[in-house]
PDB file of C-alpha atoms and ligand atoms in Angstrom:
ATOM      1  CA  MET F   1       2.000  26.373  10.070  1.00  0.00           C
ATOM      2  CA  GLY F   2       3.645  26.209   6.666  1.00  0.00           C
ATOM      3  CA  ASP F   3       1.800  27.617   3.496  1.00  0.00           C
ATOM      4  CA  CYS F   4       1.330  24.283   2.058  1.00  0.00           C
ATOM      5  CA  ALA F   5      -0.444  23.321   5.527  1.00  0.00           C
ATOM      6  CA  MET F   6      -2.722  26.518   5.266  1.00  0.00           C
ATOM      7  CA  ARG F   7      -4.005  25.733   1.709  1.00  0.00           C
ATOM      8  CA  THR F   8      -5.294  22.465   2.937  1.00  0.00           C
ATOM      9  CA  LEU F   9      -7.165  22.493   5.973  1.00  0.00           C
ATOM     10  CA  GLU F  10      -9.862  20.318   4.281  1.00  0.00           C
ATOM     11  CA  VAL F  11     -10.515  18.024   1.974  1.00  0.00           C
ATOM     12  CA  GLN F  12     -12.134  20.569  -0.798  1.00  0.00           C
ATOM     13  CA  ASP F  13      -8.583  22.296  -0.634  1.00  0.00           C
ATOM     14  CA  LEU F  14      -6.869  18.938  -1.418  1.00  0.00           C
ATOM     15  CA  LYS F  15      -9.626  18.322  -4.380  1.00  0.00           C
ATOM     16  CA  ARG F  16      -8.821  22.161  -5.508  1.00  0.00           C
ATOM     17  CA  LEU F  17      -5.084  21.115  -5.520  1.00  0.00           C
ATOM     18  CA  ALA F  18      -5.363  17.838  -7.226  1.00  0.00           C
ATOM     19  CA  GLN F  19      -7.888  19.670  -9.619  1.00  0.00           C
ATOM     20  CA  ARG F  20      -4.764  22.202 -10.782  1.00  0.00           C
ATOM     21  CA  ARG F  21      -2.163  19.609 -10.776  1.00  0.00           C
ATOM     22  CA  VAL F  22      -3.438  16.500 -12.355  1.00  0.00           C
ATOM     23  CA  PRO F  23      -4.773  16.140 -16.232  1.00  0.00           C
ATOM     24  CA  ARG F  24      -8.444  16.569 -16.551  1.00  0.00           C
ATOM     25  CA  MET F  25      -8.613  12.332 -17.465  1.00  0.00           C
ATOM     26  CA  PHE F  26      -7.377  11.676 -14.099  1.00  0.00           C
ATOM     27  CA  PHE F  27      -9.148  14.140 -11.802  1.00  0.00           C
ATOM     28  CA  ASP F  28     -12.107  13.393 -13.352  1.00  0.00           C
ATOM     29  CA  TYR F  29     -11.612   9.725 -13.086  1.00  0.00           C
ATOM     30  CA  ILE F  30     -11.641  10.124  -8.953  1.00  0.00           C
ATOM     31  CA  ASP F  31     -14.287  12.652  -8.975  1.00  0.00           C
ATOM     32  CA  SER F  32     -17.168  10.546 -11.043  1.00  0.00           C
ATOM     33  CA  GLY F  33     -19.287   7.886 -10.554  1.00  0.00           C
ATOM     34  CA  SER F  34     -21.150   6.138 -13.693  1.00  0.00           C
ATOM     35  CA  TRP F  35     -24.177   6.584 -15.589  1.00  0.00           C
ATOM     36  CA  THR F  36     -26.250   9.164 -14.257  1.00  0.00           C
ATOM     37  CA  GLU F  37     -24.096   9.687 -11.226  1.00  0.00           C
ATOM     38  CA  SER F  38     -26.581   9.652  -8.668  1.00  0.00           C
ATOM     39  CA  THR F  39     -25.624   6.333  -6.567  1.00  0.00           C
ATOM     40  CA  TYR F  40     -22.632   8.886  -6.605  1.00  0.00           C
ATOM     41  CA  ARG F  41     -24.216  12.076  -5.083  1.00  0.00           C
ATOM     42  CA  ALA F  42     -26.307   9.758  -3.203  1.00  0.00           C
ATOM     43  CA  ASN F  43     -23.838   8.495  -1.210  1.00  0.00           C
ATOM     44  CA  ALA F  44     -22.041  11.856  -0.311  1.00  0.00           C
ATOM     45  CA  GLY F  45     -25.664  12.468   0.946  1.00  0.00           C
ATOM     46  CA  ASP F  46     -25.980   9.538   2.871  1.00  0.00           C
ATOM     47  CA  LEU F  47     -22.522  10.136   4.782  1.00  0.00           C
ATOM     48  CA  ASP F  48     -23.852  13.890   5.581  1.00  0.00           C
ATOM     49  CA  ALA F  49     -26.639  12.640   7.201  1.00  0.00           C
ATOM     50  CA  ILE F  50     -24.878  10.619   9.992  1.00  0.00           C
ATOM     51  CA  GLN F  51     -24.550  12.500  12.856  1.00  0.00           C
ATOM     52  CA  PHE F  52     -22.532  12.285  15.781  1.00  0.00           C
ATOM     53  CA  ARG F  53     -24.390  11.806  19.664  1.00  0.00           C
ATOM     54  CA  GLN F  54     -23.534  14.302  21.673  1.00  0.00           C
ATOM     55  CA  ARG F  55     -22.580  12.956  25.406  1.00  0.00           C
ATOM     56  CA  VAL F  56     -20.911  15.010  27.834  1.00  0.00           C
ATOM     57  CA  GLY F  57     -19.951  14.431  31.419  1.00  0.00           C
ATOM     58  CA  LYS F  58     -16.885  12.406  30.455  1.00  0.00           C
ATOM     59  CA  GLN F  59     -13.723  12.276  31.047  1.00  0.00           C
ATOM     60  CA  ILE F  60     -11.855  12.867  28.041  1.00  0.00           C
ATOM     61  CA  SER F  61      -8.302  13.613  28.660  1.00  0.00           C
ATOM     62  CA  ASN F  62      -7.068  10.091  27.717  1.00  0.00           C
ATOM     63  CA  ARG F  63      -9.035   9.616  24.445  1.00  0.00           C
ATOM     64  CA  SER F  64      -8.075   7.893  21.712  1.00  0.00           C
ATOM     65  CA  LEU F  65      -9.569   6.217  18.701  1.00  0.00           C
ATOM     66  CA  ALA F  66      -6.981   3.466  18.892  1.00  0.00           C
ATOM     67  CA  THR F  67      -8.573   0.021  18.038  1.00  0.00           C
ATOM     68  CA  GLU F  68      -8.340  -3.149  16.105  1.00  0.00           C
ATOM     69  CA  MET F  69      -9.135  -4.506  12.513  1.00  0.00           C
ATOM     70  CA  VAL F  70      -9.077  -7.735  11.628  1.00  0.00           C
ATOM     71  CA  GLY F  71      -6.735  -8.546  14.496  1.00  0.00           C
ATOM     72  CA  GLN F  72      -4.916  -5.791  13.662  1.00  0.00           C
ATOM     73  CA  PRO F  73      -4.094  -2.949  16.074  1.00  0.00           C
ATOM     74  CA  VAL F  74      -5.042   0.782  14.061  1.00  0.00           C
ATOM     75  CA  SER F  75      -4.432   4.060  15.551  1.00  0.00           C
ATOM     76  CA  MET F  76      -8.031   4.421  14.524  1.00  0.00           C
ATOM     77  CA  PRO F  77     -10.807   2.659  12.698  1.00  0.00           C
ATOM     78  CA  LEU F  78     -10.069   3.311   9.171  1.00  0.00           C
ATOM     79  CA  ALA F  79      -7.907   2.261   6.480  1.00  0.00           C
ATOM     80  CA  LEU F  80      -7.746   3.193   3.180  1.00  0.00           C
ATOM     81  CA  ALA F  81      -9.440   1.581   0.077  1.00  0.00           C
ATOM     82  CA  PRO F  82      -8.116  -0.070  -2.849  1.00  0.00           C
ATOM     83  CA  THR F  83      -7.830   2.837  -5.735  1.00  0.00           C
ATOM     84  CA  GLY F  84      -6.509   1.597  -9.016  1.00  0.00           C
ATOM     85  CA  ILE F  85      -3.926   3.647 -11.386  1.00  0.00           C
ATOM     86  CA  ALA F  86      -3.064   6.081  -8.214  1.00  0.00           C
ATOM     87  CA  GLY F  87       0.117   6.181  -9.732  1.00  0.00           C
ATOM     88  CA  MET F  88      -1.206   7.946 -12.336  1.00  0.00           C
ATOM     89  CA  GLN F  89      -2.176  10.761 -10.173  1.00  0.00           C
ATOM     90  CA  TRP F  90       1.229  11.202  -8.701  1.00  0.00           C
ATOM     91  CA  PRO F  91       4.545   9.341  -9.420  1.00  0.00           C
ATOM     92  CA  ASP F  92       4.495   6.512  -7.442  1.00  0.00           C
ATOM     93  CA  GLY F  93       1.185   7.067  -5.657  1.00  0.00           C
ATOM     94  CA  GLU F  94       0.658   3.875  -4.519  1.00  0.00           C
ATOM     95  CA  ILE F  95       3.760   3.985  -2.341  1.00  0.00           C
ATOM     96  CA  CYS F  96       3.236   7.584  -1.425  1.00  0.00           C
ATOM     97  CA  ALA F  97      -0.382   6.040   0.196  1.00  0.00           C
ATOM     98  CA  ALA F  98       1.393   3.281   1.367  1.00  0.00           C
ATOM     99  CA  ARG F  99       3.872   5.214   3.824  1.00  0.00           C
ATOM    100  CA  ALA F 100       1.053   7.885   4.996  1.00  0.00           C
ATOM    101  CA  ALA F 101      -0.946   4.931   6.013  1.00  0.00           C
ATOM    102  CA  GLU F 102       1.867   3.545   7.840  1.00  0.00           C
ATOM    103  CA  ASN F 103       2.714   6.763   9.407  1.00  0.00           C
ATOM    104  CA  ALA F 104      -0.752   7.148  10.490  1.00  0.00           C
ATOM    105  CA  GLY F 105      -0.802   3.619  11.550  1.00  0.00           C
ATOM    106  CA  VAL F 106      -3.530   2.577   9.636  1.00  0.00           C
ATOM    107  CA  PRO F 107      -3.286  -0.340   6.916  1.00  0.00           C
ATOM    108  CA  PHE F 108      -2.984   0.448   3.062  1.00  0.00           C
ATOM    109  CA  THR F 109      -5.383  -1.500   0.598  1.00  0.00           C
ATOM    110  CA  LEU F 110      -3.258  -2.208  -2.976  1.00  0.00           C
ATOM    111  CA  SER F 111      -5.545  -2.336  -5.386  1.00  0.00           C
ATOM    112  CA  THR F 112      -4.819  -5.522  -8.323  1.00  0.00           C
ATOM    113  CA  MET F 113      -4.964  -2.323 -10.752  1.00  0.00           C
ATOM    114  CA  SER F 114      -2.123  -0.563  -9.242  1.00  0.00           C
ATOM    115  CA  ILE F 115       0.551   1.066 -10.852  1.00  0.00           C
ATOM    116  CA  CYS F 116       2.826   0.531  -8.114  1.00  0.00           C
ATOM    117  CA  SER F 117       3.457  -3.359  -8.055  1.00  0.00           C
ATOM    118  CA  ILE F 118       2.641  -5.467  -4.856  1.00  0.00           C
ATOM    119  CA  GLU F 119       6.666  -5.979  -4.496  1.00  0.00           C
ATOM    120  CA  ASP F 120       7.355  -2.228  -5.251  1.00  0.00           C
ATOM    121  CA  VAL F 121       4.672  -1.726  -2.092  1.00  0.00           C
ATOM    122  CA  ALA F 122       6.510  -4.487  -0.223  1.00  0.00           C
ATOM    123  CA  ALA F 123       9.715  -3.008  -0.578  1.00  0.00           C
ATOM    124  CA  ALA F 124       8.938   0.551   0.667  1.00  0.00           C
ATOM    125  CA  VAL F 125       7.047   0.058   3.579  1.00  0.00           C
ATOM    126  CA  LYS F 126       8.063  -1.750   6.871  1.00  0.00           C
ATOM    127  CA  LYS F 127       4.414  -2.934   7.751  1.00  0.00           C
ATOM    128  CA  PRO F 128       2.500  -5.285   6.372  1.00  0.00           C
ATOM    129  CA  PHE F 129      -0.394  -4.234   3.736  1.00  0.00           C
ATOM    130  CA  TRP F 130      -3.512  -5.089   2.436  1.00  0.00           C
ATOM    131  CA  PHE F 131      -4.046  -6.675  -0.714  1.00  0.00           C
ATOM    132  CA  GLN F 132      -7.136  -6.209  -2.920  1.00  0.00           C
ATOM    133  CA  LEU F 133      -8.231  -8.510  -5.966  1.00  0.00           C
ATOM    134  CA  TYR F 134     -10.330  -8.681  -8.535  1.00  0.00           C
ATOM    135  CA  MET F 135     -11.135 -11.962  -9.647  1.00  0.00           C
ATOM    136  CA  MET F 136     -10.016 -12.658 -13.087  1.00  0.00           C
ATOM    137  CA  ARG F 137     -11.423 -15.701 -15.570  1.00  0.00           C
ATOM    138  CA  ASP F 138      -7.717 -16.368 -15.570  1.00  0.00           C
ATOM    139  CA  ARG F 139      -7.271 -18.887 -12.464  1.00  0.00           C
ATOM    140  CA  GLY F 140      -3.524 -19.420 -12.795  1.00  0.00           C
ATOM    141  CA  PHE F 141      -3.326 -15.372 -12.895  1.00  0.00           C
ATOM    142  CA  VAL F 142      -5.138 -15.212  -9.728  1.00  0.00           C
ATOM    143  CA  ALA F 143      -3.525 -18.156  -8.162  1.00  0.00           C
ATOM    144  CA  SER F 144      -0.151 -15.918  -9.138  1.00  0.00           C
ATOM    145  CA  LEU F 145      -1.311 -12.402  -7.204  1.00  0.00           C
ATOM    146  CA  LEU F 146      -2.389 -14.606  -4.016  1.00  0.00           C
ATOM    147  CA  GLU F 147       1.265 -16.246  -4.181  1.00  0.00           C
ATOM    148  CA  ARG F 148       2.856 -12.635  -4.802  1.00  0.00           C
ATOM    149  CA  ALA F 149       0.522 -11.335  -1.863  1.00  0.00           C
ATOM    150  CA  LYS F 150       1.410 -13.838   0.784  1.00  0.00           C
ATOM    151  CA  GLU F 151       5.130 -13.889  -0.023  1.00  0.00           C
ATOM    152  CA  ALA F 152       4.997  -9.824   0.163  1.00  0.00           C
ATOM    153  CA  GLY F 153       3.634 -10.420   3.721  1.00  0.00           C
ATOM    154  CA  CYS F 154       0.341  -8.969   3.277  1.00  0.00           C
ATOM    155  CA  SER F 155      -1.660  -9.427   6.255  1.00  0.00           C
ATOM    156  CA  ALA F 156      -5.410  -9.578   4.464  1.00  0.00           C
ATOM    157  CA  LEU F 157      -6.882 -10.171   1.146  1.00  0.00           C
ATOM    158  CA  MET F 158      -9.607  -7.891   0.570  1.00  0.00           C
ATOM    159  CA  VAL F 159     -11.948  -9.628  -2.614  1.00  0.00           C
ATOM    160  CA  THR F 160     -13.869  -6.765  -4.326  1.00  0.00           C
ATOM    161  CA  MET F 161     -17.120  -8.592  -5.386  1.00  0.00           C
ATOM    162  CA  ASP F 162     -19.317  -5.907  -6.943  1.00  0.00           C
ATOM    163  CA  LEU F 163     -16.957  -5.102 -10.280  1.00  0.00           C
ATOM    164  CA  GLN F 164     -17.914  -8.126 -12.281  1.00  0.00           C
ATOM    165  CA  VAL F 165     -19.848  -5.389 -15.316  1.00  0.00           C
ATOM    166  CA  ALA F 166     -18.191  -2.038 -15.113  1.00  0.00           C
ATOM    167  CA  GLY F 167     -20.929   0.916 -15.819  1.00  0.00           C
ATOM    168  CA  GLN F 168     -20.469   3.080 -18.043  1.00  0.00           C
ATOM    169  CA  ARG F 169     -18.805   6.206 -17.093  1.00  0.00           C
ATOM    170  CA  HIS F 170     -19.371   9.235 -18.957  1.00  0.00           C
ATOM    171  CA  LYS F 171     -16.244  11.437 -18.333  1.00  0.00           C
ATOM    172  CA  ASP F 172     -14.042   8.685 -18.812  1.00  0.00           C
ATOM    173  CA  LEU F 173     -15.348   8.356 -22.117  1.00  0.00           C
ATOM    174  CA  ARG F 174     -15.473  12.083 -22.669  1.00  0.00           C
ATOM    175  CA  ASN F 175     -11.835  12.557 -21.706  1.00  0.00           C
ATOM    176  CA  GLY F 176     -10.765   9.482 -23.553  1.00  0.00           C
ATOM    177  CA  LEU F 177      -9.825   7.168 -20.323  1.00  0.00           C
ATOM    178  CA  THR F 178     -11.370   4.225 -22.193  1.00  0.00           C
ATOM    179  CA  THR F 179     -10.435   0.565 -22.506  1.00  0.00           C
ATOM    180  CA  PRO F 180      -7.895   0.775 -24.585  1.00  0.00           C
ATOM    181  CA  PRO F 181      -7.246   4.446 -23.759  1.00  0.00           C
ATOM    182  CA  THR F 182      -8.462   6.767 -26.740  1.00  0.00           C
ATOM    183  CA  LEU F 183      -5.051   8.823 -27.641  1.00  0.00           C
ATOM    184  CA  GLY F 184      -5.976  11.748 -29.502  1.00  0.00           C
ATOM    185  CA  TRP F 185      -5.626  15.856 -29.744  1.00  0.00           C
ATOM    186  CA  ARG F 186      -7.702  16.229 -27.086  1.00  0.00           C
ATOM    187  CA  THR F 187      -5.809  13.442 -25.055  1.00  0.00           C
ATOM    188  CA  PHE F 188      -2.632  15.484 -25.595  1.00  0.00           C
ATOM    189  CA  MET F 189      -4.258  18.619 -24.557  1.00  0.00           C
ATOM    190  CA  GLN F 190      -5.208  17.820 -21.455  1.00  0.00           C
ATOM    191  CA  LEU F 191      -1.608  16.652 -20.606  1.00  0.00           C
ATOM    192  CA  ALA F 192      -0.079  19.533 -22.326  1.00  0.00           C
ATOM    193  CA  SER F 193      -1.875  21.651 -19.717  1.00  0.00           C
ATOM    194  CA  ARG F 194      -0.281  19.816 -16.967  1.00  0.00           C
ATOM    195  CA  PRO F 195       3.404  20.671 -17.650  1.00  0.00           C
ATOM    196  CA  GLY F 196       3.775  19.928 -14.232  1.00  0.00           C
ATOM    197  CA  TRP F 197       2.800  16.597 -14.177  1.00  0.00           C
ATOM    198  CA  CYS F 198       3.955  15.546 -17.306  1.00  0.00           C
ATOM    199  CA  LEU F 199       7.434  16.299 -15.621  1.00  0.00           C
ATOM    200  CA  ARG F 200       6.668  14.495 -12.340  1.00  0.00           C
ATOM    201  CA  MET F 201       5.920  11.725 -14.155  1.00  0.00           C
ATOM    202  CA  LEU F 202       9.300  11.563 -16.203  1.00  0.00           C
ATOM    203  CA  GLY F 203      10.923  10.943 -12.484  1.00  0.00           C
ATOM    204  CA  THR F 204       9.617   7.535 -12.367  1.00  0.00           C
ATOM    205  CA  ARG F 205       9.670   4.671 -14.382  1.00  0.00           C
ATOM    206  CA  ARG F 206       6.244   3.326 -13.303  1.00  0.00           C
ATOM    207  CA  HIS F 207       3.580   3.974 -15.754  1.00  0.00           C
ATOM    208  CA  THR F 208       1.406   0.896 -16.296  1.00  0.00           C
ATOM    209  CA  PHE F 209       0.223  -1.485 -14.640  1.00  0.00           C
ATOM    210  CA  GLY F 210       2.614  -2.803 -12.108  1.00  0.00           C
ATOM    211  CA  ASN F 211       0.688  -6.306 -10.887  1.00  0.00           C
ATOM    212  CA  LEU F 212       0.333  -7.291 -14.481  1.00  0.00           C
ATOM    213  CA  SER F 213       3.519  -6.588 -16.252  1.00  0.00           C
ATOM    214  CA  GLY F 214       5.343  -9.859 -16.969  1.00  0.00           C
ATOM    215  CA  TYR F 215       2.058 -11.422 -17.127  1.00  0.00           C
ATOM    216  CA  ALA F 216      -0.363  -9.442 -19.052  1.00  0.00           C
ATOM    217  CA  PRO F 217       0.500  -9.751 -22.875  1.00  0.00           C
ATOM    218  CA  GLY F 218       2.405  -6.475 -23.608  1.00  0.00           C
ATOM    219  CA  ALA F 219       3.404  -5.263 -20.742  1.00  0.00           C
ATOM    220  CA  ASP F 220       4.833  -2.104 -22.079  1.00  0.00           C
ATOM    221  CA  ASN F 221       2.017  -1.807 -24.069  1.00  0.00           C
ATOM    222  CA  LEU F 222      -0.959  -0.388 -22.347  1.00  0.00           C
ATOM    223  CA  THR F 223      -3.460  -0.794 -25.133  1.00  0.00           C
ATOM    224  CA  GLU F 224      -2.938  -4.514 -25.546  1.00  0.00           C
ATOM    225  CA  MET F 225      -2.934  -4.707 -21.845  1.00  0.00           C
ATOM    226  CA  THR F 226      -6.139  -2.626 -21.075  1.00  0.00           C
ATOM    227  CA  GLY F 227      -7.763  -5.100 -23.698  1.00  0.00           C
ATOM    228  CA  TRP F 228      -6.572  -8.195 -22.141  1.00  0.00           C
ATOM    229  CA  VAL F 229      -7.832  -6.831 -18.221  1.00  0.00           C
ATOM    230  CA  ALA F 230     -11.257  -6.095 -20.288  1.00  0.00           C
ATOM    231  CA  LYS F 231     -11.623  -9.800 -21.156  1.00  0.00           C
ATOM    232  CA  GLN F 232     -10.657 -10.877 -17.547  1.00  0.00           C
ATOM    233  CA  PHE F 233     -13.770  -9.639 -15.367  1.00  0.00           C
ATOM    234  CA  ASP F 234     -15.420 -12.885 -14.842  1.00  0.00           C
ATOM    235  CA  LEU F 235     -19.142 -12.741 -15.413  1.00  0.00           C
ATOM    236  CA  ASP F 236     -19.685 -16.212 -13.415  1.00  0.00           C
ATOM    237  CA  PHE F 237     -17.973 -15.182  -9.992  1.00  0.00           C
ATOM    238  CA  SER F 238     -19.933 -16.604  -7.371  1.00  0.00           C
ATOM    239  CA  TRP F 239     -19.521 -17.978  -3.954  1.00  0.00           C
ATOM    240  CA  ASN F 240     -17.862 -20.793  -4.415  1.00  0.00           C
ATOM    241  CA  ASP F 241     -14.821 -19.095  -6.098  1.00  0.00           C
ATOM    242  CA  ILE F 242     -14.673 -17.435  -2.413  1.00  0.00           C
ATOM    243  CA  GLU F 243     -14.195 -21.001  -1.541  1.00  0.00           C
ATOM    244  CA  TRP F 244     -11.819 -21.773  -3.908  1.00  0.00           C
ATOM    245  CA  ILE F 245      -9.924 -18.265  -2.418  1.00  0.00           C
ATOM    246  CA  ARG F 246     -10.280 -19.582   0.767  1.00  0.00           C
ATOM    247  CA  SER F 247      -8.525 -22.617   0.737  1.00  0.00           C
ATOM    248  CA  ARG F 248      -5.458 -20.858  -0.919  1.00  0.00           C
ATOM    249  CA  TRP F 249      -5.193 -17.594   1.563  1.00  0.00           C
ATOM    250  CA  ASN F 250      -4.844 -18.893   5.151  1.00  0.00           C
ATOM    251  CA  GLY F 251      -4.889 -15.138   6.179  1.00  0.00           C
ATOM    252  CA  LYS F 252      -7.707 -12.549   6.585  1.00  0.00           C
ATOM    253  CA  LEU F 253     -10.459 -12.811   4.275  1.00  0.00           C
ATOM    254  CA  ILE F 254     -12.300  -9.252   3.521  1.00  0.00           C
ATOM    255  CA  LEU F 255     -15.307  -9.144   1.051  1.00  0.00           C
ATOM    256  CA  LYS F 256     -15.803  -6.149  -0.538  1.00  0.00           C
ATOM    257  CA  GLY F 257     -19.028  -4.639  -2.166  1.00  0.00           C
ATOM    258  CA  ILE F 258     -21.466  -6.263   0.257  1.00  0.00           C
ATOM    259  CA  MET F 259     -25.014  -4.116   0.781  1.00  0.00           C
ATOM    260  CA  GLU F 260     -27.750  -6.729   1.733  1.00  0.00           C
ATOM    261  CA  PRO F 261     -27.923  -8.848   4.690  1.00  0.00           C
ATOM    262  CA  GLU F 262     -28.320 -11.896   2.754  1.00  0.00           C
ATOM    263  CA  ASP F 263     -24.967 -11.628   1.087  1.00  0.00           C
ATOM    264  CA  ALA F 264     -23.412 -10.451   4.478  1.00  0.00           C
ATOM    265  CA  ARG F 265     -24.616 -14.232   5.830  1.00  0.00           C
ATOM    266  CA  LEU F 266     -23.462 -15.777   2.592  1.00  0.00           C
ATOM    267  CA  ALA F 267     -19.691 -14.131   3.418  1.00  0.00           C
ATOM    268  CA  PHE F 268     -19.224 -15.094   6.607  1.00  0.00           C
ATOM    269  CA  ALA F 269     -20.326 -18.220   5.848  1.00  0.00           C
ATOM    270  CA  SER F 270     -17.852 -18.706   3.078  1.00  0.00           C
ATOM    271  CA  GLY F 271     -14.979 -18.038   5.741  1.00  0.00           C
ATOM    272  CA  ALA F 272     -14.536 -14.456   5.236  1.00  0.00           C
ATOM    273  CA  ASP F 273     -13.127 -12.569   8.512  1.00  0.00           C
ATOM    274  CA  ALA F 274     -14.976  -9.123   7.373  1.00  0.00           C
ATOM    275  CA  ILE F 275     -16.781  -7.414   5.116  1.00  0.00           C
ATOM    276  CA  VAL F 276     -16.699  -3.522   3.295  1.00  0.00           C
ATOM    277  CA  VAL F 277     -20.184  -2.435   3.313  1.00  0.00           C
ATOM    278  CA  SER F 278     -19.877  -0.468  -0.297  1.00  0.00           C
ATOM    279  CA  ASN F 279     -20.916   0.099  -3.119  1.00  0.00           C
ATOM    280  CA  HIS F 280     -17.796   1.114  -4.991  1.00  0.00           C
ATOM    281  CA  GLY F 281     -18.330   4.459  -4.443  1.00  0.00           C
ATOM    282  CA  GLY F 282     -21.596   4.324  -7.081  1.00  0.00           C
ATOM    283  CA  GLY F 283     -18.738   4.423  -9.935  1.00  0.00           C
ATOM    284  CA  SER F 284     -19.169   0.924 -11.003  1.00  0.00           C
TER     285      SER F 284
HETATM  286  C1  LIG N 301     -10.114   6.006  -8.546  1.00  0.00           C
HETATM  287  C2  LIG N 301     -10.934   5.310  -7.554  1.00  0.00           C
HETATM  288  C3  LIG N 301     -10.461   3.976  -8.160  1.00  0.00           C
HETATM  289  C4  LIG N 301     -11.122   3.062  -7.506  1.00  0.00           C
HETATM  290  N1  LIG N 301     -10.253   1.663  -7.823  1.00  0.00           N
HETATM  291  C5  LIG N 301     -10.534   0.732  -6.938  1.00  0.00           C
HETATM  292  C6  LIG N 301     -10.133  -0.483  -7.539  1.00  0.00           C
HETATM  293  O1  LIG N 301      -9.274  -0.600  -7.844  1.00  0.00           O
HETATM  294  N2  LIG N 301     -10.656  -1.613  -6.439  1.00  0.00           N
HETATM  295  C7  LIG N 301     -11.645  -1.544  -5.772  1.00  0.00           C
HETATM  296  O2  LIG N 301     -11.986  -2.700  -5.169  1.00  0.00           O
HETATM  297  N3  LIG N 301     -11.958  -0.258  -5.788  1.00  0.00           N
HETATM  298  C8  LIG N 301     -11.876   0.839  -6.297  1.00  0.00           C
HETATM  299  N4  LIG N 301     -12.703   1.813  -5.664  1.00  0.00           N
HETATM  300  C9  LIG N 301     -13.586   2.099  -5.200  1.00  0.00           C
HETATM  301  C10 LIG N 301     -12.930   2.690  -3.688  1.00  0.00           C
HETATM  302  O3  LIG N 301     -12.143   1.731  -3.125  1.00  0.00           O
HETATM  303  C11 LIG N 301     -14.215   2.852  -3.002  1.00  0.00           C
HETATM  304  O4  LIG N 301     -14.866   1.382  -2.597  1.00  0.00           O
HETATM  305  C12 LIG N 301     -15.143   3.967  -3.142  1.00  0.00           C
HETATM  306  O5  LIG N 301     -14.159   4.920  -3.336  1.00  0.00           O
HETATM  307  C13 LIG N 301     -16.322   4.262  -2.459  1.00  0.00           C
HETATM  308  O6  LIG N 301     -15.587   4.015  -0.772  1.00  0.00           O
HETATM  309  P1  LIG N 301     -16.564   3.525  -0.125  1.00  0.00           P
HETATM  310  O7  LIG N 301     -16.422   1.785   0.087  1.00  0.00           O
HETATM  311  O8  LIG N 301     -15.781   3.287   1.519  1.00  0.00           O
HETATM  312  O9  LIG N 301     -18.000   3.503   0.283  1.00  0.00           O
HETATM  313  C14 LIG N 301     -11.959   2.977  -6.749  1.00  0.00           C
HETATM  314  C15 LIG N 301     -12.805   4.451  -6.209  1.00  0.00           C
HETATM  315  C16 LIG N 301     -11.980   5.224  -6.933  1.00  0.00           C
HETATM  316  C17 LIG N 301     -12.366   6.660  -6.665  1.00  0.00           C
END
């Protein structure tokens, strides 16, 4: 086993590696929740409490986790959830993750708020991926994203329903990862303390929201662009909009952020093929 493989036997090892390599503001962005982080912590506890039943006396030489998700064959019942700005954790992070998912035979979901664009990812993989949509006030922009996802051959659309209002994230505020970003001495120190990350980031031209370039004002100005995004989250987003999306998207439709049985029923009544039972990791 290689040296690196020995160091990364479990998720905690990967976490330690990331903490050493990635500037604090981006590491904390992944490793935190909103407000008191009570939901974030409770989620981990709930997952830990789930246990497998122990059955015996079964022939297991031909065991397999392979199954189908939204009608697509997968090597195991698992998909990569959409994560915004993954391309700031590692250069071209979304492309790396999409390739890893392709190799593992599981779906990759590209976030609306990714650094690599829909087209960048489509050019880097052979199999179709999923696209996650945030509903924006600018319906023209939403319609154009749907067209681009179709054009790129995305095999499912995942609409996130639980982030119309972002919760206060204390670590992000303290680290300057705000909208717009607070670029001061502390931010500079965070970046300067990770020279390897800075050097690696110089190796890519992708440093801003890839899907918004050419649409949001100030394509090369992160401050202007994040300001536009902040005003775009639509407080009036409702089930009628899901029907609007359904009428424009013929492929599989997955609704993310469903936590209540009433909403699950409404989801399927609105034409969804699947739901993601999730509270955004307690981070919204
Ligand atoms: C760093 C980070 C970025 C995220 N960005 C997005 C995003 O852009 N879109 C989205 O729908 N969810 C986003 N999420 C939420 C995840 O997709 C996912 O819901 C969360 O990690 C909890 O996992 P679960 O849904 O399996 O419970 C993000 C989560 C993290 C940790």
